[in-house]
mmCIF file of C-alpha atoms in Angstrom:
data_model
loop_
_atom_site.group_PDB
_atom_site.id
_atom_site.type_symbol
_atom_site.label_atom_id
_atom_site.label_comp_id
_atom_site.label_asym_id
_atom_site.label_seq_id
_atom_site.Cartn_x
_atom_site.Cartn_y
_atom_site.Cartn_z
ATOM 1 C CA MET A 1 9.496 24.010 -14.034
ATOM 2 C CA PRO A 2 6.099 22.259 -14.521
ATOM 3 C CA TYR A 3 7.149 19.015 -15.273
ATOM 4 C CA GLN A 4 6.360 17.840 -18.986
ATOM 5 C CA ARG A 5 3.455 15.182 -19.571
ATOM 6 C CA GLN A 6 3.995 12.489 -21.730
ATOM 7 C CA ASN A 7 0.941 10.376 -23.227
ATOM 8 C CA THR A 8 2.251 7.408 -20.726
ATOM 9 C CA MET A 9 -0.580 5.224 -21.624
ATOM 10 C CA THR A 10 0.176 1.503 -21.672
ATOM 11 C CA LEU A 11 -0.725 -0.586 -24.843
ATOM 12 C CA SER A 12 -2.993 -2.293 -22.381
ATOM 13 C CA ASN A 13 -4.522 0.177 -20.711
ATOM 14 C CA ARG A 14 -5.287 1.355 -25.203
ATOM 15 C CA ALA A 15 -5.985 -1.451 -25.346
ATOM 16 C CA LYS A 16 -8.732 -1.485 -22.405
ATOM 17 C CA PHE A 17 -9.979 1.901 -23.170
ATOM 18 C CA GLU A 18 -11.341 0.051 -27.312
ATOM 19 C CA ILE A 19 -12.042 -2.589 -25.798
ATOM 20 C CA ARG A 20 -14.909 -0.288 -23.680
ATOM 21 C CA LYS A 21 -15.577 1.353 -26.480
ATOM 22 C CA TYR A 22 -16.238 -1.666 -28.619
ATOM 23 C CA ILE A 23 -19.171 -3.060 -25.726
ATOM 24 C CA SER A 24 -20.324 1.116 -25.578
ATOM 25 C CA THR A 25 -21.361 0.016 -29.539
ATOM 26 C CA MET A 26 -23.112 -3.518 -28.600
ATOM 27 C CA ASN A 27 -26.478 -4.445 -28.663
ATOM 28 C CA LEU A 28 -26.192 -6.729 -25.876
ATOM 29 C CA GLU A 29 -29.836 -7.412 -26.173
ATOM 30 C CA GLU A 30 -29.060 -9.371 -29.094
ATOM 31 C CA ASN A 31 -25.357 -10.749 -28.104
ATOM 32 C CA HIS A 32 -23.160 -10.254 -24.983
ATOM 33 C CA LYS A 33 -20.380 -11.876 -26.292
ATOM 34 C CA LEU A 34 -16.840 -10.240 -27.511
ATOM 35 C CA PRO A 35 -14.847 -10.983 -31.103
ATOM 36 C CA ARG A 36 -12.026 -13.801 -30.384
ATOM 37 C CA GLU A 37 -8.910 -12.457 -28.778
ATOM 38 C CA GLU A 38 -6.897 -12.637 -32.032
ATOM 39 C CA LEU A 39 -10.153 -10.358 -34.316
ATOM 40 C CA LEU A 40 -9.554 -8.033 -31.163
ATOM 41 C CA ALA A 41 -5.939 -7.615 -31.651
ATOM 42 C CA GLN A 42 -6.529 -6.620 -35.091
ATOM 43 C CA MET A 43 -8.839 -4.785 -34.413
ATOM 44 C CA ILE A 44 -6.883 -2.187 -32.109
ATOM 45 C CA GLY A 45 -3.766 -2.832 -33.291
ATOM 46 C CA VAL A 46 -2.053 -4.463 -30.253
ATOM 47 C CA SER A 47 -1.124 -8.367 -29.573
ATOM 48 C CA ARG A 48 -3.088 -10.920 -28.538
ATOM 49 C CA ILE A 49 -0.473 -10.956 -25.300
ATOM 50 C CA THR A 50 -2.147 -6.928 -25.160
ATOM 51 C CA ILE A 51 -5.554 -8.311 -25.501
ATOM 52 C CA ARG A 52 -5.172 -10.412 -23.101
ATOM 53 C CA GLN A 53 -4.337 -8.667 -20.264
ATOM 54 C CA ALA A 54 -6.722 -6.129 -21.158
ATOM 55 C CA LEU A 55 -9.404 -8.645 -20.962
ATOM 56 C CA ASN A 56 -7.343 -9.893 -18.129
ATOM 57 C CA ASP A 57 -8.187 -6.459 -16.619
ATOM 58 C CA LEU A 58 -12.169 -6.101 -17.737
ATOM 59 C CA ALA A 59 -12.588 -9.362 -15.969
ATOM 60 C CA ALA A 60 -10.927 -8.542 -12.218
ATOM 61 C CA GLU A 61 -13.185 -5.131 -12.325
ATOM 62 C CA GLY A 62 -16.252 -7.306 -13.121
ATOM 63 C CA ILE A 63 -16.828 -5.683 -16.662
ATOM 64 C CA VAL A 64 -16.514 -9.132 -18.703
ATOM 65 C CA PHE A 65 -16.650 -12.769 -17.851
ATOM 66 C CA ARG A 66 -13.798 -14.997 -19.238
ATOM 67 C CA ARG A 67 -15.117 -18.510 -19.829
ATOM 68 C CA GLN A 68 -13.339 -21.079 -20.518
ATOM 69 C CA GLY A 69 -13.552 -23.037 -23.836
ATOM 70 C CA LYS A 70 -16.442 -20.175 -24.160
ATOM 71 C CA GLY A 71 -15.089 -16.990 -24.513
ATOM 72 C CA THR A 72 -15.436 -13.899 -23.659
ATOM 73 C CA PHE A 73 -18.863 -11.660 -22.634
ATOM 74 C CA VAL A 74 -19.936 -8.798 -21.401
ATOM 75 C CA ASN A 75 -21.079 -8.721 -17.710
ATOM 76 C CA LYS A 76 -24.013 -6.373 -18.809
ATOM 77 C CA ASP A 77 -25.022 -6.013 -14.770
ATOM 78 C CA SER A 78 -21.619 -4.228 -13.917
ATOM 79 C CA LEU A 79 -22.880 -1.454 -16.739
ATOM 80 C CA ASN A 80 -25.138 0.136 -14.397
ATOM 81 C CA ILE A 81 -23.109 0.028 -11.565
ATOM 82 C CA LYS A 82 -22.280 4.802 -11.411
ATOM 83 C CA VAL A 83 -19.591 3.849 -9.084
ATOM 84 C CA ARG A 84 -17.677 1.391 -8.499
ATOM 85 C CA PHE A 85 -15.492 0.413 -5.221
ATOM 86 C CA ASN A 86 -12.287 -1.308 -7.467
ATOM 87 C CA PRO A 87 -10.505 1.069 -9.271
ATOM 88 C CA GLY A 88 -10.553 4.256 -7.254
ATOM 89 C CA MET A 89 -11.623 7.454 -8.459
ATOM 90 C CA GLU A 90 -11.226 11.426 -7.239
ATOM 91 C CA PHE A 91 -14.814 12.127 -4.942
ATOM 92 C CA SER A 92 -14.903 15.183 -8.418
ATOM 93 C CA GLN A 93 -15.907 12.505 -10.556
ATOM 94 C CA ALA A 94 -17.299 10.189 -8.449
ATOM 95 C CA ILE A 95 -19.701 13.192 -7.737
ATOM 96 C CA ARG A 96 -20.338 13.416 -10.648
ATOM 97 C CA LYS A 97 -21.249 9.915 -11.259
ATOM 98 C CA SER A 98 -24.107 9.842 -8.732
ATOM 99 C CA GLY A 99 -25.271 12.542 -10.456
ATOM 100 C CA TYR A 100 -24.600 16.374 -8.496
ATOM 101 C CA LYS A 101 -21.969 18.628 -9.315
ATOM 102 C CA PRO A 102 -19.121 19.012 -7.401
ATOM 103 C CA SER A 103 -17.645 21.875 -5.424
ATOM 104 C CA VAL A 104 -14.656 21.822 -3.166
ATOM 105 C CA ILE A 105 -13.736 23.743 0.247
ATOM 106 C CA LEU A 106 -10.075 24.355 1.068
ATOM 107 C CA GLY A 107 -8.979 23.315 4.842
ATOM 108 C CA ASP A 108 -6.114 23.440 6.796
ATOM 109 C CA ILE A 109 -3.732 22.889 3.962
ATOM 110 C CA LYS A 110 0.044 23.375 6.218
ATOM 111 C CA LYS A 111 3.080 22.014 7.357
ATOM 112 C CA ILE A 112 2.923 19.999 10.863
ATOM 113 C CA PRO A 113 5.046 18.197 13.700
ATOM 114 C CA ARG A 114 6.127 15.010 12.411
ATOM 115 C CA ASP A 115 3.778 11.480 13.440
ATOM 116 C CA GLU A 116 6.371 9.089 12.713
ATOM 117 C CA GLU A 117 4.378 6.401 11.989
ATOM 118 C CA ILE A 118 2.629 8.626 8.489
ATOM 119 C CA CYS A 119 5.672 8.936 8.130
ATOM 120 C CA SER A 120 7.314 5.680 8.708
ATOM 121 C CA LEU A 121 4.349 4.064 5.933
ATOM 122 C CA LEU A 122 5.616 7.249 3.608
ATOM 123 C CA HIS A 123 8.992 6.370 3.731
ATOM 124 C CA MET A 124 10.438 10.007 4.719
ATOM 125 C CA ASP A 125 13.860 10.972 5.650
ATOM 126 C CA ARG A 126 14.221 11.985 8.938
ATOM 127 C CA ASP A 127 14.932 15.694 7.695
ATOM 128 C CA ASP A 128 11.141 15.720 5.270
ATOM 129 C CA VAL A 129 8.367 17.298 6.452
ATOM 130 C CA LEU A 130 5.466 16.394 7.622
ATOM 131 C CA ILE A 131 2.275 18.228 5.066
ATOM 132 C CA LEU A 132 -1.474 18.029 6.319
ATOM 133 C CA ALA A 133 -3.809 18.783 3.344
ATOM 134 C CA GLU A 134 -8.534 19.236 4.398
ATOM 135 C CA LYS A 135 -10.911 19.960 1.403
ATOM 136 C CA ILE A 136 -14.664 19.026 1.895
ATOM 137 C CA PHE A 137 -15.956 17.961 -0.869
ATOM 138 C CA LEU A 138 -19.084 18.975 -2.589
ATOM 139 C CA ALA A 139 -22.702 17.399 -4.163
ATOM 140 C CA ASP A 140 -25.308 20.204 -4.822
ATOM 141 C CA GLY A 141 -23.849 22.072 -1.832
ATOM 142 C CA ARG A 142 -24.576 19.518 -0.245
ATOM 143 C CA PHE A 143 -21.742 17.397 2.778
ATOM 144 C CA CYS A 144 -20.175 14.971 0.159
ATOM 145 C CA VAL A 145 -16.556 14.141 1.911
ATOM 146 C CA PHE A 146 -13.822 15.662 3.872
ATOM 147 C CA CYS A 147 -10.533 14.871 3.215
ATOM 148 C CA ARG A 148 -7.039 14.553 5.514
ATOM 149 C CA ASP A 149 -4.161 14.053 3.328
ATOM 150 C CA TYR A 150 -0.096 14.431 4.571
ATOM 151 C CA PHE A 151 2.754 14.320 2.109
ATOM 152 C CA SER A 152 6.340 14.842 2.541
ATOM 153 C CA CYS A 153 6.887 18.665 2.096
ATOM 154 C CA ALA A 154 9.970 17.120 -0.987
ATOM 155 C CA GLN A 155 7.535 15.888 -2.699
ATOM 156 C CA PHE A 156 6.049 20.226 -4.492
ATOM 157 C CA GLY A 157 10.237 20.851 -3.736
ATOM 158 C CA ASP A 158 10.039 24.590 -2.778
ATOM 159 C CA THR A 159 8.139 26.751 -0.872
ATOM 160 C CA GLY A 160 6.570 28.837 -3.626
ATOM 161 C CA SER A 161 5.673 25.133 -5.361
ATOM 162 C CA PHE A 162 4.097 24.946 -1.512
ATOM 163 C CA LEU A 163 2.123 27.675 -1.743
ATOM 164 C CA GLU A 164 0.457 27.327 -5.356
ATOM 165 C CA PHE A 165 -0.599 23.613 -4.196
ATOM 166 C CA SER A 166 -2.169 25.774 -0.869
ATOM 167 C CA GLN A 167 -4.648 27.482 -3.278
ATOM 168 C CA TYR A 168 -4.895 24.762 -5.655
ATOM 169 C CA ASP A 169 -8.307 23.355 -5.268
ATOM 170 C CA ASP A 170 -7.988 20.242 -7.687
ATOM 171 C CA SER A 171 -7.175 16.857 -5.995
ATOM 172 C CA ALA A 172 -3.694 16.521 -4.520
ATOM 173 C CA PHE A 173 -2.878 13.169 -6.226
ATOM 174 C CA GLN A 174 -3.068 15.954 -9.351
ATOM 175 C CA TYR A 175 -1.050 18.316 -8.634
ATOM 176 C CA MET A 176 1.652 15.920 -8.243
ATOM 177 C CA TYR A 177 1.410 14.759 -11.660
ATOM 178 C CA GLN A 178 1.949 18.258 -13.231
ATOM 179 C CA ALA A 179 4.943 19.067 -10.458
ATOM 180 C CA SER A 180 5.764 15.617 -10.959
ATOM 181 C CA GLY A 181 5.243 13.737 -13.525
ATOM 182 C CA LYS A 182 4.467 10.871 -10.695
ATOM 183 C CA LYS A 183 1.554 9.003 -11.528
ATOM 184 C CA CYS A 184 -0.977 7.053 -8.911
ATOM 185 C CA GLU A 185 -1.040 3.357 -9.599
ATOM 186 C CA TRP A 186 -2.638 2.008 -6.577
ATOM 187 C CA ASP A 187 -3.518 1.895 -2.731
ATOM 188 C CA LYS A 188 -3.758 -0.573 0.656
ATOM 189 C CA ILE A 189 -6.495 1.286 2.214
ATOM 190 C CA GLU A 190 -8.981 -0.080 5.209
ATOM 191 C CA ILE A 191 -12.219 0.235 6.087
ATOM 192 C CA ASP A 192 -14.089 1.306 9.022
ATOM 193 C CA THR A 193 -16.946 3.741 9.152
ATOM 194 C CA ILE A 194 -16.901 6.815 11.958
ATOM 195 C CA LEU A 195 -19.658 8.717 13.239
ATOM 196 C CA SER A 196 -19.293 12.239 12.018
ATOM 197 C CA SER A 197 -18.731 14.144 15.733
ATOM 198 C CA GLU A 198 -15.494 11.771 16.196
ATOM 199 C CA ILE A 199 -14.039 13.590 12.809
ATOM 200 C CA GLU A 200 -11.121 15.922 13.742
ATOM 201 C CA GLY A 201 -11.103 19.012 12.075
ATOM 202 C CA LEU A 202 -15.061 18.357 10.397
ATOM 203 C CA THR A 203 -17.367 18.909 13.738
ATOM 204 C CA GLY A 204 -16.985 22.619 13.548
ATOM 205 C CA TYR A 205 -17.897 22.616 9.032
ATOM 206 C CA LEU A 206 -21.265 20.722 10.576
ATOM 207 C CA GLU A 207 -22.027 23.136 13.311
ATOM 208 C CA LYS A 208 -21.601 27.551 11.164
ATOM 209 C CA ASN A 209 -23.830 24.093 8.659
ATOM 210 C CA ASN A 210 -26.469 22.728 12.099
ATOM 211 C CA LEU A 211 -25.520 18.900 10.018
ATOM 212 C CA PRO A 212 -26.454 16.400 12.646
ATOM 213 C CA ASP A 213 -24.421 13.881 13.488
ATOM 214 C CA MET A 214 -23.768 11.216 10.618
ATOM 215 C CA PRO A 215 -22.083 8.353 10.367
ATOM 216 C CA LEU A 216 -19.532 8.329 7.033
ATOM 217 C CA LEU A 217 -17.818 6.028 5.571
ATOM 218 C CA TYR A 218 -14.000 5.495 7.249
ATOM 219 C CA LEU A 219 -11.226 5.077 4.183
ATOM 220 C CA LYS A 220 -7.265 5.153 4.992
ATOM 221 C CA GLY A 221 -5.030 3.890 3.219
ATOM 222 C CA VAL A 222 -1.806 4.688 1.443
ATOM 223 C CA SER A 223 -1.417 5.260 -2.503
ATOM 224 C CA TYR A 224 1.673 4.559 -4.684
ATOM 225 C CA THR A 225 2.976 5.247 -7.715
ATOM 226 C CA SER A 226 3.604 2.526 -10.444
ATOM 227 C CA ASP A 227 6.833 2.009 -8.876
ATOM 228 C CA ASP A 228 5.203 0.536 -5.849
ATOM 229 C CA THR A 229 6.783 4.274 -3.923
ATOM 230 C CA PRO A 230 4.178 5.046 -1.624
ATOM 231 C CA ILE A 231 3.667 9.405 -2.138
ATOM 232 C CA LEU A 232 0.392 9.876 0.083
ATOM 233 C CA TYR A 233 -1.348 8.831 3.460
ATOM 234 C CA ALA A 234 -4.775 9.456 3.304
ATOM 235 C CA ASN A 235 -8.061 9.416 6.445
ATOM 236 C CA GLU A 236 -11.016 9.479 4.034
ATOM 237 C CA TYR A 237 -14.681 9.938 4.802
ATOM 238 C CA ILE A 238 -17.752 9.639 3.122
ATOM 239 C CA ASN A 239 -21.482 10.441 3.282
ATOM 240 C CA THR A 240 -22.148 6.899 0.922
ATOM 241 C CA ASN A 241 -26.551 9.170 0.866
ATOM 242 C CA ILE A 242 -24.651 10.983 -2.092
ATOM 243 C CA ILE A 243 -21.672 8.350 -3.420
ATOM 244 C CA LYS A 244 -23.582 4.799 -3.053
ATOM 245 C CA TYR A 245 -20.718 2.338 -4.163
ATOM 246 C CA SER A 246 -20.905 -1.158 -5.674
ATOM 247 C CA MET A 247 -18.788 -3.805 -6.634
ATOM 248 C CA ILE A 248 -19.375 -6.713 -8.784
ATOM 249 C CA ARG A 249 -16.649 -9.564 -6.139
ATOM 250 C CA LYS A 250 -15.709 -13.372 -8.492
ATOM 251 C CA LYS A 251 -16.408 -15.539 -4.604
ATOM 252 C CA ASN A 252 -13.931 -17.827 -3.515
ATOM 253 C CA ILE A 253 -16.741 -20.863 -0.954
ATOM 254 C CA THR A 254 -15.166 -23.948 -0.328
ATOM 255 C CA TYR A 255 -18.082 -26.835 -0.868
ATOM 256 C CA LEU A 256 -17.848 -28.853 1.010
ATOM 257 C CA PRO A 257 -19.034 -32.502 -0.169
#
């Protein structure tokens, strides 16, 4: 039986959503200061502690600046960013936000021999079976992203569920949520670059479509649930001519006298 999904948005996330809505109504050319915490709490119907957490999260994302003794201000430059590196988003969403229509080509989805390093990262039991799922994301028909996702077959349960997933063209995270209610909350990644000709499983597609060798952004890492349980190890290869990531960073500079 499919997992019965419930609305599990936390109060802090609801407050963030409402604050973003409020920001969208502001005339930032005239005023980019947000109301005081206590007023926002009254407007949204949550506690001041919840508002403070939501504003801290938005500050970490670069959406607002918090100035001690002065208040909280909208970072107008952040509103022009189409695709943020943090927080991460699904590739179909990133492609849409970049101004293109996404589509997906399903590659191999199969059970593979255990890779003990990956199985260890995913905390898999000795008798768990490792699954590899490959997908190519296109943007207006152009190559955009190649994904190689690894996870335990135990995430799906029976053979029927695995066969259903093999025809599923949405994200693996979405399927896991629908099947079990497990939500990916954060990930830990390494960032690198790589030539497309060096990527196992991709060269055939590139040659078939007469695409040149190209440099790609290479992300690899583990995704976790809210209770810090690893659920997926991914290798992601991204065409940054299409998805152009941006982020606003706080500086931590040691200034010498």
